[in-house]
Tab-separated table of N, CA and C in Angstrom:
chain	number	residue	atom	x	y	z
A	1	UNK	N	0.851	-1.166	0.000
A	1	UNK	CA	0.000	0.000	0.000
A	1	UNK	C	0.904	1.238	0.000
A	2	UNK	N	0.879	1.779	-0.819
A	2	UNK	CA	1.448	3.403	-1.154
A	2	UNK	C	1.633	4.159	0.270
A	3	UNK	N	2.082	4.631	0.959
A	3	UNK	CA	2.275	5.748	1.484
A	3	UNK	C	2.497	7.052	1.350
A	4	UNK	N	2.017	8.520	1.937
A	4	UNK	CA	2.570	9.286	1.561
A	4	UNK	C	2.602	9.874	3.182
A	5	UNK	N	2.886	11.639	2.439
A	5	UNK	CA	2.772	12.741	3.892
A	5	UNK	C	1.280	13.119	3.794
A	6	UNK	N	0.634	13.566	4.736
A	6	UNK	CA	-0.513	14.138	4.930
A	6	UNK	C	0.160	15.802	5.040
A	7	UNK	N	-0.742	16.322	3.727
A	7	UNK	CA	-0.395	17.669	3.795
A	7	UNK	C	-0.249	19.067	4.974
A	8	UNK	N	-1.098	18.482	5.785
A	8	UNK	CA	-1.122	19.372	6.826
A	8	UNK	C	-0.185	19.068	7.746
A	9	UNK	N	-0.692	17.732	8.250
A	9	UNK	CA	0.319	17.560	9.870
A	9	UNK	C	1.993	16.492	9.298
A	10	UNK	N	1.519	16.004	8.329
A	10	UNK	CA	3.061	15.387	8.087
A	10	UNK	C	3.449	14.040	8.136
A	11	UNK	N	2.137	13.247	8.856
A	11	UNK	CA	2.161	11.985	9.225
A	11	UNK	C	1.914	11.192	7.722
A	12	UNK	N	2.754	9.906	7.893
A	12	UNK	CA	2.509	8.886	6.526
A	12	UNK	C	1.016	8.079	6.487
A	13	UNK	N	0.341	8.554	5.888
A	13	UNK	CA	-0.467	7.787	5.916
A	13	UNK	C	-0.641	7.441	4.170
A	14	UNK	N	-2.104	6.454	4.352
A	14	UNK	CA	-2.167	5.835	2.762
A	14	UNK	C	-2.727	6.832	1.913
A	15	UNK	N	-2.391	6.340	0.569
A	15	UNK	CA	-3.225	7.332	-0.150
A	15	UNK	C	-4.424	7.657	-0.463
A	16	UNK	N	-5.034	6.575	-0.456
A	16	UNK	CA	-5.867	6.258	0.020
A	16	UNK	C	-7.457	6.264	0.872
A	17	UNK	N	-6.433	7.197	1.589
A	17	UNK	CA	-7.376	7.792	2.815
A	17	UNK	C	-8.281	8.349	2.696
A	18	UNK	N	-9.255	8.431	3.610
A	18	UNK	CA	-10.559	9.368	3.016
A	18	UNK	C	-10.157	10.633	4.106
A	19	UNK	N	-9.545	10.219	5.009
A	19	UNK	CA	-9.308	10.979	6.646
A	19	UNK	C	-8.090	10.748	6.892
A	20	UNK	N	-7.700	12.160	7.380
A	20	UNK	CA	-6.166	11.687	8.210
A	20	UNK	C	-6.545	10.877	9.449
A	21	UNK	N	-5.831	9.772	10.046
A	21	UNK	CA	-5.971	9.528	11.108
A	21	UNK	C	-5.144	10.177	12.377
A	22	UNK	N	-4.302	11.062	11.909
A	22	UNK	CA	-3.372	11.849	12.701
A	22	UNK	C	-4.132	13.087	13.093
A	23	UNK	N	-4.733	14.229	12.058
A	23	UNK	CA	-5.371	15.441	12.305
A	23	UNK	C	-6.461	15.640	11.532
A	24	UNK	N	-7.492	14.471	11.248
A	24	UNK	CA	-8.583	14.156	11.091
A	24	UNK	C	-8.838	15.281	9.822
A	25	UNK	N	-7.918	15.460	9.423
A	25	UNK	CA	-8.158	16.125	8.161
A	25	UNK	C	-9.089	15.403	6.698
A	26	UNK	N	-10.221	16.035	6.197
A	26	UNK	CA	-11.362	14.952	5.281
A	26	UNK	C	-10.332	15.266	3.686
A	27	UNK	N	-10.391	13.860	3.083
A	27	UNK	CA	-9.760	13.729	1.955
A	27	UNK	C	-8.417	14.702	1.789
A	28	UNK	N	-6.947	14.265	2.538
A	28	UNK	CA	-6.085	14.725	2.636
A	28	UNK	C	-5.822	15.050	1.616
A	29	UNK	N	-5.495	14.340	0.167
A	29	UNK	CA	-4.983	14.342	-1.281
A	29	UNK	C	-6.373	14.684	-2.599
A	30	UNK	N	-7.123	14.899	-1.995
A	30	UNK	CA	-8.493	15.607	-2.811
A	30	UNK	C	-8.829	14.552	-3.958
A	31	UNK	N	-9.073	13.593	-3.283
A	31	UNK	CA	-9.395	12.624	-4.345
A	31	UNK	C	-11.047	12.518	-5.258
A	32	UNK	N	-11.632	13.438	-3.895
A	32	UNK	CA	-13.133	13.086	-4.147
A	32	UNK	C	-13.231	14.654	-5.211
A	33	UNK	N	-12.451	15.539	-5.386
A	33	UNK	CA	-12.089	16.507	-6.153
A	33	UNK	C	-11.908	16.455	-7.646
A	34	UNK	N	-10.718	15.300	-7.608
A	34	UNK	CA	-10.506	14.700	-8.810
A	34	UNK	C	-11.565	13.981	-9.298
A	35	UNK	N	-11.970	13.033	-8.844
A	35	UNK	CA	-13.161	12.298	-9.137
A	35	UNK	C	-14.348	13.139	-9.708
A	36	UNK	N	-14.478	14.146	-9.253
A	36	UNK	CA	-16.272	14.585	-9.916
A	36	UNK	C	-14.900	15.726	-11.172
A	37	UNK	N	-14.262	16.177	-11.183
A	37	UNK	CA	-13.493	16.603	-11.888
A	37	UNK	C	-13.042	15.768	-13.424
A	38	UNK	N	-13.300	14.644	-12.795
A	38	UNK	CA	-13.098	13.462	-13.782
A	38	UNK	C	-14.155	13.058	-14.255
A	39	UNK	N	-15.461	13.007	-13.778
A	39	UNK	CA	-16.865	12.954	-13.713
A	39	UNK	C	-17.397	13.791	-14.785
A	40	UNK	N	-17.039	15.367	-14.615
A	40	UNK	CA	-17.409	16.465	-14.873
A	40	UNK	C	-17.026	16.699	-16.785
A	41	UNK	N	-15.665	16.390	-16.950
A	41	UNK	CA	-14.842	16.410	-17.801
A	41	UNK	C	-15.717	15.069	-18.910
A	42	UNK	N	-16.137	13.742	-18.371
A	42	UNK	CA	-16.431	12.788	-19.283
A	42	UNK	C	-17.901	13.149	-19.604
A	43	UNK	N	-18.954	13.552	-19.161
A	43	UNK	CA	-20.504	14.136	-19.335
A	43	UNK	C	-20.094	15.014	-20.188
A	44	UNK	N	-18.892	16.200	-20.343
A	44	UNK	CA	-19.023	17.225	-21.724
A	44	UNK	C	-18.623	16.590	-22.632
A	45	UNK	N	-18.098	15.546	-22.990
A	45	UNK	CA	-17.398	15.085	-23.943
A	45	UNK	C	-18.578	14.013	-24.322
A	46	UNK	N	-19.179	13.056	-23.482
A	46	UNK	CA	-20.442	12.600	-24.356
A	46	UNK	C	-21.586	13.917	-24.394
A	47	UNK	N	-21.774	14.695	-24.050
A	47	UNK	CA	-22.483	15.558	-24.549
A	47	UNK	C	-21.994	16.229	-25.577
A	48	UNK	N	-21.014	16.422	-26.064
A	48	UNK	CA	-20.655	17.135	-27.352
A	48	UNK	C	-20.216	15.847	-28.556
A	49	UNK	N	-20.048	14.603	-28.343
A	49	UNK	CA	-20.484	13.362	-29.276
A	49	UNK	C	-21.968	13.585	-29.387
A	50	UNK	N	-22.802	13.929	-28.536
A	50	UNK	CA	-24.170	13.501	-28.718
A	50	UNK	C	-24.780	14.577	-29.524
A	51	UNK	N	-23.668	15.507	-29.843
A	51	UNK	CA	-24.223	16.878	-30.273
A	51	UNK	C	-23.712	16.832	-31.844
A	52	UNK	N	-22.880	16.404	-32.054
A	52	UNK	CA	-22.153	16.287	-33.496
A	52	UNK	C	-23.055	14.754	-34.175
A	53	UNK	N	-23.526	13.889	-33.105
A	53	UNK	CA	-23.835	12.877	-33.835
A	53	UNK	C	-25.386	13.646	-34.480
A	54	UNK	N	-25.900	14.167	-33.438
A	54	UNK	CA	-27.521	14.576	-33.749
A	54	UNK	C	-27.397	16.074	-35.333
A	55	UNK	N	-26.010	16.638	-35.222
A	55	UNK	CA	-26.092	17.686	-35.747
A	55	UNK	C	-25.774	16.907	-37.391
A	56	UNK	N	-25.037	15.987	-37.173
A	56	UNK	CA	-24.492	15.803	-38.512
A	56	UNK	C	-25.490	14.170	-39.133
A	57	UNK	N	-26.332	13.717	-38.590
A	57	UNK	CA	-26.950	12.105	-38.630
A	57	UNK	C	-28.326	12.205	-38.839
A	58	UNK	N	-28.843	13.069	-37.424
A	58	UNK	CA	-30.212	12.776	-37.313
A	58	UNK	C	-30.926	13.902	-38.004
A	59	UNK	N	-30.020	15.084	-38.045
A	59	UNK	CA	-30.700	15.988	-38.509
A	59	UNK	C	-31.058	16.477	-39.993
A	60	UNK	N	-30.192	16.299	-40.536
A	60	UNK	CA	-30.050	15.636	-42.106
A	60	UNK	C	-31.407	14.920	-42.538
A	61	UNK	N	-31.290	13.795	-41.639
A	61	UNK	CA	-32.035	13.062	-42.043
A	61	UNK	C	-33.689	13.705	-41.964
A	62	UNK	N	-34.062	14.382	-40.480
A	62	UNK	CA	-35.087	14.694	-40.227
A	62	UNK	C	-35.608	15.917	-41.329
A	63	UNK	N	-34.264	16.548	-41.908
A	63	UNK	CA	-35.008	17.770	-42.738
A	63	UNK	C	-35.219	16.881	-44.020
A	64	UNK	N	-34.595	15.627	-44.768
A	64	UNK	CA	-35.029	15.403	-45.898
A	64	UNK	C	-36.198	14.596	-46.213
A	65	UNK	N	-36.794	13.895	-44.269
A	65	UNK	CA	-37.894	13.077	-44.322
A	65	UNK	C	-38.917	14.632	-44.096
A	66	UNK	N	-38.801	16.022	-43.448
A	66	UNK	CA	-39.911	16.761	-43.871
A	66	UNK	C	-39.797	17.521	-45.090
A	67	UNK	N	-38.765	17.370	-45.876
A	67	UNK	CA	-39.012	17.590	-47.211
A	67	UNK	C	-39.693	16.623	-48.319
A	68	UNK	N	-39.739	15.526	-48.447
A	68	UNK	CA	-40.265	14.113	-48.797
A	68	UNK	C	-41.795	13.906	-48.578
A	69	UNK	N	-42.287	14.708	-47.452
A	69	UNK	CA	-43.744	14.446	-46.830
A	69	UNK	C	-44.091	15.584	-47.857
């Protein structure tokens, strides 16, 4: 298991951690930060696939089926 320093007080703990166990510090290394950061980052990117697929696929299609009617 990885070790590191806990940013504040200095003690090794895992990386792991959700809590220091030394100075009860919450998510020493901001993991839960990264995570919706990482979260955040993959929702724009299928939202802008979902935007090129509809702009360039469906929509095409939808103006030549109300031109056709």
């Amino acid at each position: 298991m990885p070790l590191a320093q806990c940013p504040v007080c200095d003690k090794s703990i895992s990386k792991r951690a959700y809590t220091c166990p030394g100075c009860g510090e919450p998510d020493p290394f901001n993991s839960k930060v990264k995570s919706k950061a990482l979260g955040f980052v993959l929702w724009l990117v299928l939202i802008a696939v979902g935007a090129y697929a509809f702009w360039t696929y469906i929509l095409p299609m939808m103006i030549e089926f109300v031109h056709d009617i």
